[in-house]
PDB file of C-alpha atoms in Angstrom:
ATOM      1  CA  UNK T   1      15.063  -5.632  16.046  1.00 85.00           C
ATOM      2  CA  UNK T   2      11.836  -3.686  15.979  1.00 94.00           C
ATOM      3  CA  UNK T   3      10.499  -3.658  12.429  1.00 97.00           C
ATOM      4  CA  UNK T   4       7.103  -2.112  10.360  1.00 97.00           C
ATOM      5  CA  UNK T   5       6.152  -3.297   7.269  1.00 98.00           C
ATOM      6  CA  UNK T   6       4.678   0.129   4.771  1.00 98.00           C
ATOM      7  CA  UNK T   7       3.236  -1.764   1.835  1.00 98.00           C
ATOM      8  CA  UNK T   8       1.197  -0.370  -1.141  1.00 98.00           C
ATOM      9  CA  UNK T   9      -1.477  -2.239  -3.965  1.00 98.00           C
ATOM     10  CA  UNK T  10      -2.343  -1.423  -6.715  1.00 98.00           C
ATOM     11  CA  UNK T  11      -5.275  -2.986  -8.138  1.00 97.00           C
ATOM     12  CA  UNK T  12      -6.806  -2.677 -11.044  1.00 98.00           C
ATOM     13  CA  UNK T  13      -9.518   0.021 -12.519  1.00 97.00           C
ATOM     14  CA  UNK T  14     -11.006   1.971 -15.859  1.00 95.00           C
ATOM     15  CA  UNK T  15     -10.539   5.648 -16.299  1.00 95.00           C
ATOM     16  CA  UNK T  16     -13.680   7.243 -13.523  1.00 92.00           C
ATOM     17  CA  UNK T  17     -13.822   4.045 -11.889  1.00 93.00           C
ATOM     18  CA  UNK T  18     -13.230   5.216  -8.655  1.00 88.00           C
ATOM     19  CA  UNK T  19     -15.925   8.081  -8.651  1.00 89.00           C
ATOM     20  CA  UNK T  20     -18.077   5.420 -10.207  1.00 92.00           C
ATOM     21  CA  UNK T  21     -17.207   3.137  -6.722  1.00 91.00           C
ATOM     22  CA  UNK T  22     -16.394   0.355  -9.139  1.00 93.00           C
ATOM     23  CA  UNK T  23     -20.127  -0.094 -10.010  1.00 94.00           C
ATOM     24  CA  UNK T  24     -20.237   0.913 -13.741  1.00 94.00           C
ATOM     25  CA  UNK T  25     -21.489  -1.822 -16.566  1.00 93.00           C
ATOM     26  CA  UNK T  26     -17.993  -2.898 -17.276  1.00 92.00           C
ATOM     27  CA  UNK T  27     -15.659  -2.057 -14.418  1.00 95.00           C
ATOM     28  CA  UNK T  28     -13.761  -5.019 -12.632  1.00 97.00           C
ATOM     29  CA  UNK T  29     -13.828  -5.859  -9.344  1.00 97.00           C
ATOM     30  CA  UNK T  30     -10.764  -3.772  -7.252  1.00 97.00           C
ATOM     31  CA  UNK T  31      -8.929  -7.050  -7.086  1.00 98.00           C
ATOM     32  CA  UNK T  32      -5.023  -6.282  -7.009  1.00 98.00           C
ATOM     33  CA  UNK T  33      -2.311  -6.565  -9.347  1.00 98.00           C
ATOM     34  CA  UNK T  34       0.583  -5.811  -7.992  1.00 98.00           C
ATOM     35  CA  UNK T  35       1.895  -5.571  -4.068  1.00 98.00           C
ATOM     36  CA  UNK T  36       5.208  -3.353  -3.071  1.00 98.00           C
ATOM     37  CA  UNK T  37       6.642  -3.237   0.932  1.00 98.00           C
ATOM     38  CA  UNK T  38       9.541  -2.415   2.767  1.00 98.00           C
ATOM     39  CA  UNK T  39      11.020  -3.535   5.412  1.00 98.00           C
ATOM     40  CA  UNK T  40      11.301  -0.480   7.979  1.00 98.00           C
ATOM     41  CA  UNK T  41      13.415  -0.735  11.148  1.00 98.00           C
ATOM     42  CA  UNK T  42      12.319   0.956  14.061  1.00 97.00           C
ATOM     43  CA  UNK T  43      15.335   1.406  16.205  1.00 95.00           C
ATOM     44  CA  UNK T  44      19.207   2.212  15.416  1.00 95.00           C
ATOM     45  CA  UNK T  45      18.895   4.910  12.211  1.00 95.00           C
ATOM     46  CA  UNK T  46      15.794   3.608  11.090  1.00 97.00           C
ATOM     47  CA  UNK T  47      17.041   1.473   8.237  1.00 97.00           C
ATOM     48  CA  UNK T  48      15.491  -0.214   5.127  1.00 98.00           C
ATOM     49  CA  UNK T  49      15.613  -3.720   5.452  1.00 98.00           C
ATOM     50  CA  UNK T  50      14.546  -4.970   2.850  1.00 97.00           C
ATOM     51  CA  UNK T  51      11.986  -4.960  -0.241  1.00 98.00           C
ATOM     52  CA  UNK T  52       9.485  -7.212  -1.588  1.00 98.00           C
ATOM     53  CA  UNK T  53       7.670  -6.701  -4.868  1.00 98.00           C
ATOM     54  CA  UNK T  54       4.885  -9.250  -6.432  1.00 98.00           C
ATOM     55  CA  UNK T  55       2.944  -9.177  -9.611  1.00 98.00           C
ATOM     56  CA  UNK T  56       0.356 -11.061  -8.977  1.00 98.00           C
ATOM     57  CA  UNK T  57      -2.617 -12.642 -11.681  1.00 98.00           C
ATOM     58  CA  UNK T  58      -5.901 -10.723 -11.230  1.00 98.00           C
ATOM     59  CA  UNK T  59      -8.626 -13.137 -11.428  1.00 97.00           C
ATOM     60  CA  UNK T  60     -12.726 -12.271 -11.771  1.00 97.00           C
ATOM     61  CA  UNK T  61     -15.311 -14.024  -9.075  1.00 95.00           C
ATOM     62  CA  UNK T  62     -15.742 -17.598 -11.589  1.00 96.00           C
ATOM     63  CA  UNK T  63     -11.768 -18.074 -11.683  1.00 95.00           C
ATOM     64  CA  UNK T  64     -11.173 -16.207 -15.110  1.00 97.00           C
ATOM     65  CA  UNK T  65      -8.224 -13.420 -15.817  1.00 97.00           C
ATOM     66  CA  UNK T  66      -8.727 -10.114 -16.061  1.00 97.00           C
ATOM     67  CA  UNK T  67      -7.149  -8.795 -18.886  1.00 97.00           C
ATOM     68  CA  UNK T  68      -5.805  -4.928 -17.745  1.00 98.00           C
ATOM     69  CA  UNK T  69      -7.563  -1.866 -19.197  1.00 97.00           C
ATOM     70  CA  UNK T  70      -5.260   0.531 -20.848  1.00 97.00           C
ATOM     71  CA  UNK T  71      -6.147   2.958 -18.505  1.00 97.00           C
ATOM     72  CA  UNK T  72      -4.828   1.321 -15.558  1.00 97.00           C
ATOM     73  CA  UNK T  73      -1.605  -0.013 -17.112  1.00 98.00           C
ATOM     74  CA  UNK T  74      -0.990   4.064 -18.507  1.00 97.00           C
ATOM     75  CA  UNK T  75      -1.368   4.759 -15.314  1.00 96.00           C
ATOM     76  CA  UNK T  76       0.512   1.906 -12.962  1.00 97.00           C
ATOM     77  CA  UNK T  77       3.175   0.673 -15.847  1.00 96.00           C
ATOM     78  CA  UNK T  78       2.113  -2.854 -15.066  1.00 98.00           C
ATOM     79  CA  UNK T  79       1.585  -4.637 -18.566  1.00 98.00           C
ATOM     80  CA  UNK T  80       0.440  -7.513 -19.575  1.00 98.00           C
ATOM     81  CA  UNK T  81       3.224  -9.496 -20.249  1.00 98.00           C
ATOM     82  CA  UNK T  82       4.105  -8.215 -16.310  1.00 98.00           C
ATOM     83  CA  UNK T  83       1.701 -10.990 -15.370  1.00 98.00           C
ATOM     84  CA  UNK T  84       2.043 -13.234 -18.118  1.00 97.00           C
ATOM     85  CA  UNK T  85       5.656 -13.691 -17.354  1.00 98.00           C
ATOM     86  CA  UNK T  86       5.871 -13.092 -13.542  1.00 98.00           C
ATOM     87  CA  UNK T  87       2.541 -12.817 -11.953  1.00 98.00           C
ATOM     88  CA  UNK T  88       1.663 -15.115  -9.357  1.00 98.00           C
ATOM     89  CA  UNK T  89      -1.488 -16.231  -7.727  1.00 98.00           C
ATOM     90  CA  UNK T  90      -2.873 -14.092  -5.042  1.00 98.00           C
ATOM     91  CA  UNK T  91      -2.051 -16.880  -2.804  1.00 97.00           C
ATOM     92  CA  UNK T  92       1.496 -17.040  -3.103  1.00 98.00           C
ATOM     93  CA  UNK T  93       2.088 -13.311  -2.947  1.00 98.00           C
ATOM     94  CA  UNK T  94       0.118 -13.474   0.418  1.00 98.00           C
ATOM     95  CA  UNK T  95       2.385 -15.850   1.532  1.00 97.00           C
ATOM     96  CA  UNK T  96       5.604 -14.163   0.521  1.00 98.00           C
ATOM     97  CA  UNK T  97       4.440 -11.235   1.980  1.00 98.00           C
ATOM     98  CA  UNK T  98       2.982 -13.150   5.497  1.00 97.00           C
ATOM     99  CA  UNK T  99       6.509 -14.708   5.190  1.00 97.00           C
ATOM    100  CA  UNK T 100       8.408 -10.950   4.494  1.00 98.00           C
ATOM    101  CA  UNK T 101       6.415  -9.006   7.074  1.00 97.00           C
ATOM    102  CA  UNK T 102       8.223 -11.556   9.522  1.00 95.00           C
ATOM    103  CA  UNK T 103       4.708 -11.454  12.112  1.00 95.00           C
ATOM    104  CA  UNK T 104       5.349  -7.008  12.024  1.00 96.00           C
ATOM    105  CA  UNK T 105       3.053  -4.501  12.014  1.00 95.00           C
ATOM    106  CA  UNK T 106       2.039  -3.663   8.355  1.00 97.00           C
ATOM    107  CA  UNK T 107       0.992   0.044   7.362  1.00 98.00           C
ATOM    108  CA  UNK T 108      -0.167   1.476   3.818  1.00 98.00           C
ATOM    109  CA  UNK T 109      -1.492   5.165   3.351  1.00 97.00           C
ATOM    110  CA  UNK T 110      -4.991   4.184   3.445  1.00 95.00           C
ATOM    111  CA  UNK T 111      -6.413   1.108   3.802  1.00 95.00           C
ATOM    112  CA  UNK T 112      -4.980  -0.916   1.309  1.00 96.00           C
ATOM    113  CA  UNK T 113      -5.642  -4.241   2.971  1.00 96.00           C
ATOM    114  CA  UNK T 114      -9.208  -4.320   2.034  1.00 95.00           C
ATOM    115  CA  UNK T 115      -8.268  -4.420  -1.766  1.00 95.00           C
ATOM    116  CA  UNK T 116      -5.122  -6.310  -0.737  1.00 95.00           C
ATOM    117  CA  UNK T 117      -7.074  -9.041   1.499  1.00 96.00           C
ATOM    118  CA  UNK T 118     -10.279  -8.902   1.714  1.00 96.00           C
ATOM    119  CA  UNK T 119     -11.830  -7.849  -1.191  1.00 97.00           C
ATOM    120  CA  UNK T 120      -8.919 -10.122  -3.311  1.00 98.00           C
ATOM    121  CA  UNK T 121      -9.048 -13.283  -1.328  1.00 97.00           C
ATOM    122  CA  UNK T 122     -13.396 -13.025  -1.214  1.00 97.00           C
ATOM    123  CA  UNK T 123     -13.563 -12.155  -4.878  1.00 97.00           C
ATOM    124  CA  UNK T 124     -10.866 -15.408  -5.054  1.00 96.00           C
ATOM    125  CA  UNK T 125     -13.071 -17.012  -2.623  1.00 96.00           C
ATOM    126  CA  UNK T 126      -9.991 -17.959  -0.422  1.00 96.00           C
ATOM    127  CA  UNK T 127      -9.543 -17.544   3.507  1.00 95.00           C
ATOM    128  CA  UNK T 128      -7.775 -14.441   4.337  1.00 94.00           C
ATOM    129  CA  UNK T 129      -4.026 -15.418   5.275  1.00 94.00           C
ATOM    130  CA  UNK T 130      -3.280 -12.078   7.206  1.00 95.00           C
ATOM    131  CA  UNK T 131      -5.638 -11.236   9.876  1.00 95.00           C
ATOM    132  CA  UNK T 132      -7.214  -7.294   9.973  1.00 95.00           C
ATOM    133  CA  UNK T 133      -5.541  -6.938  13.170  1.00 95.00           C
ATOM    134  CA  UNK T 134      -2.041  -6.615  11.634  1.00 96.00           C
ATOM    135  CA  UNK T 135      -2.632  -3.367   9.761  1.00 97.00           C
ATOM    136  CA  UNK T 136      -3.827  -0.146   9.768  1.00 96.00           C
ATOM    137  CA  UNK T 137      -3.297   2.819   8.542  1.00 96.00           C
ATOM    138  CA  UNK T 138      -0.338   5.057   7.763  1.00 96.00           C
ATOM    139  CA  UNK T 139      -2.702   8.371   7.489  1.00 95.00           C
ATOM    140  CA  UNK T 140      -3.161   8.642  11.468  1.00 93.00           C
ATOM    141  CA  UNK T 141       0.818   8.978  11.798  1.00 95.00           C
ATOM    142  CA  UNK T 142       1.219  11.895   9.592  1.00 95.00           C
ATOM    143  CA  UNK T 143      -1.541  13.468  11.694  1.00 90.00           C
ATOM    144  CA  UNK T 144      -0.355  12.894  15.116  1.00 83.00           C
ATOM    145  CA  UNK T 145       3.348  13.752  13.297  1.00 92.00           C
ATOM    146  CA  UNK T 146       1.486  17.233  12.610  1.00 92.00           C
ATOM    147  CA  UNK T 147       0.624  17.497   8.766  1.00 94.00           C
ATOM    148  CA  UNK T 148      -2.485  19.621   8.762  1.00 95.00           C
ATOM    149  CA  UNK T 149      -5.661  17.632   7.927  1.00 92.00           C
ATOM    150  CA  UNK T 150      -5.674  19.566   4.322  1.00 95.00           C
ATOM    151  CA  UNK T 151      -2.711  18.556   3.483  1.00 96.00           C
ATOM    152  CA  UNK T 152      -3.403  14.732   4.591  1.00 95.00           C
ATOM    153  CA  UNK T 153      -6.405  14.699   2.257  1.00 92.00           C
ATOM    154  CA  UNK T 154      -5.069  15.823  -0.786  1.00 94.00           C
ATOM    155  CA  UNK T 155      -1.901  14.859  -0.962  1.00 96.00           C
ATOM    156  CA  UNK T 156      -1.177  10.767  -2.539  1.00 95.00           C
ATOM    157  CA  UNK T 157       1.781   9.066  -0.854  1.00 96.00           C
ATOM    158  CA  UNK T 158       3.855   9.494  -4.138  1.00 95.00           C
ATOM    159  CA  UNK T 159       3.909  12.886  -3.071  1.00 96.00           C
ATOM    160  CA  UNK T 160       5.120  12.577   0.837  1.00 97.00           C
ATOM    161  CA  UNK T 161       8.799  12.648  -0.159  1.00 96.00           C
ATOM    162  CA  UNK T 162       7.849  15.982  -1.979  1.00 95.00           C
ATOM    163  CA  UNK T 163       5.824  17.543   0.328  1.00 96.00           C
ATOM    164  CA  UNK T 164       8.506  16.709   2.878  1.00 95.00           C
ATOM    165  CA  UNK T 165      11.535  17.529   0.486  1.00 95.00           C
ATOM    166  CA  UNK T 166      12.983  14.345   1.511  1.00 95.00           C
ATOM    167  CA  UNK T 167      16.262  13.254  -1.349  1.00 90.00           C
ATOM    168  CA  UNK T 168      15.409   9.651  -2.603  1.00 88.00           C
ATOM    169  CA  UNK T 169      16.151   8.043  -5.725  1.00 88.00           C
ATOM    170  CA  UNK T 170      13.743   8.247  -8.453  1.00 90.00           C
ATOM    171  CA  UNK T 171      10.499   7.041  -7.440  1.00 92.00           C
ATOM    172  CA  UNK T 172       7.617   6.330 -10.220  1.00 92.00           C
ATOM    173  CA  UNK T 173       4.045   6.893  -8.791  1.00 92.00           C
ATOM    174  CA  UNK T 174       1.443   3.898  -8.731  1.00 95.00           C
ATOM    175  CA  UNK T 175       3.991   1.590  -8.939  1.00 97.00           C
ATOM    176  CA  UNK T 176       3.220  -0.084  -5.405  1.00 98.00           C
ATOM    177  CA  UNK T 177       6.863  -0.384  -4.061  1.00 98.00           C
ATOM    178  CA  UNK T 178       7.777   3.319  -5.414  1.00 97.00           C
ATOM    179  CA  UNK T 179       4.772   4.095  -3.893  1.00 98.00           C
ATOM    180  CA  UNK T 180       5.554   2.453  -0.473  1.00 98.00           C
ATOM    181  CA  UNK T 181       9.024   3.567  -0.168  1.00 98.00           C
ATOM    182  CA  UNK T 182       7.810   7.153  -0.394  1.00 98.00           C
ATOM    183  CA  UNK T 183       5.916   6.841   2.193  1.00 98.00           C
ATOM    184  CA  UNK T 184       8.983   4.710   4.534  1.00 98.00           C
ATOM    185  CA  UNK T 185      11.379   7.294   3.363  1.00 98.00           C
ATOM    186  CA  UNK T 186       8.729  10.108   5.335  1.00 98.00           C
ATOM    187  CA  UNK T 187       8.375   7.698   8.223  1.00 98.00           C
ATOM    188  CA  UNK T 188      12.354   7.831   8.561  1.00 97.00           C
ATOM    189  CA  UNK T 189      12.904  11.321   7.985  1.00 97.00           C
ATOM    190  CA  UNK T 190      10.355  12.354  10.227  1.00 97.00           C
ATOM    191  CA  UNK T 191      11.901   9.237  13.066  1.00 96.00           C
ATOM    192  CA  UNK T 192      15.423  10.365  12.695  1.00 96.00           C
ATOM    193  CA  UNK T 193      14.079  14.262  13.092  1.00 95.00           C
ATOM    194  CA  UNK T 194      12.253  13.165  15.954  1.00 95.00           C
ATOM    195  CA  UNK T 195       9.713  14.218  15.160  1.00 95.00           C
ATOM    196  CA  UNK T 196       7.388  10.537  14.596  1.00 94.00           C
ATOM    197  CA  UNK T 197       8.780   8.092  17.517  1.00 92.00           C
ATOM    198  CA  UNK T 198       8.638   4.132  16.946  1.00 93.00           C
ATOM    199  CA  UNK T 199       7.035   3.809  19.509  1.00 91.00           C
ATOM    200  CA  UNK T 200       3.739   4.747  17.434  1.00 92.00           C
ATOM    201  CA  UNK T 201       4.018   1.655  15.363  1.00 92.00           C
ATOM    202  CA  UNK T 202       2.678   0.028  17.858  1.00 86.00           C
ATOM    203  CA  UNK T 203      -0.872  -1.444  16.802  1.00 74.00           C
ATOM    204  CA  UNK T 204      -2.539  -1.721  20.478  1.00 54.00           C
ATOM    205  CA  UNK T 205      -1.922   1.561  20.791  1.00 57.00           C
ATOM    206  CA  UNK T 206      -5.480   3.180  20.719  1.00 54.00           C
ATOM    207  CA  UNK T 207      -5.639   5.488  17.571  1.00 50.00           C
ATOM    208  CA  UNK T 208      -7.132   8.537  19.086  1.00 48.00           C
ATOM    209  CA  UNK T 209      -4.183   8.262  22.004  1.00 55.00           C
ATOM    210  CA  UNK T 210      -1.377   7.973  19.639  1.00 48.00           C
ATOM    211  CA  UNK T 211      -0.951  11.872  20.014  1.00 49.00           C
ATOM    212  CA  UNK T 212       0.559  11.558  23.515  1.00 47.00           C
ATOM    213  CA  UNK T 213       3.714   9.654  22.248  1.00 39.00           C
ATOM    214  CA  UNK T 214       4.726  12.613  19.844  1.00 40.00           C
TER     215      UNK T 214
END
């Protein structure tokens, strides 16, 4: 069965660090602390086939474990206890993510892979285990499906289900798995409605040509 992986990650921040591009004197590197992913079928009834969630022990470029800023905990709900009791190494988290993906294309709302793989692996000093051509930006799917540009730029992943009025279980914004579920439920809804075709998830299709398959 053809599938797509819908994923999200939560990466370290302090209040207003995004506005500073993480360049403040005490801003952490934006390395990941949580990965969430959902396996979405691209055939049949477009079922959600499984999920993956991992807490990652965030380390700095000297190998020391970052402590979590209180703002980050308030935003995400991720606590020091989560990291201490459930956290795994970046290597293990990405290896398990790759195993879960089964080689399928991986989509996020934006380019979360840059934090999940590129930045985090660079800071940790390890070789990225998943190539860049395995990832793509789901914003393009929603744009081609007709979501207006002015809505695309202001709608975060956790608000997509509300935007499309998709019925769903309770979700917590800025939880990686729940944000991935919000995007997955939305894509599932659009495919069931015939607005989005499974062929759109083929990574080999040039991004500017994808409108032709809707």
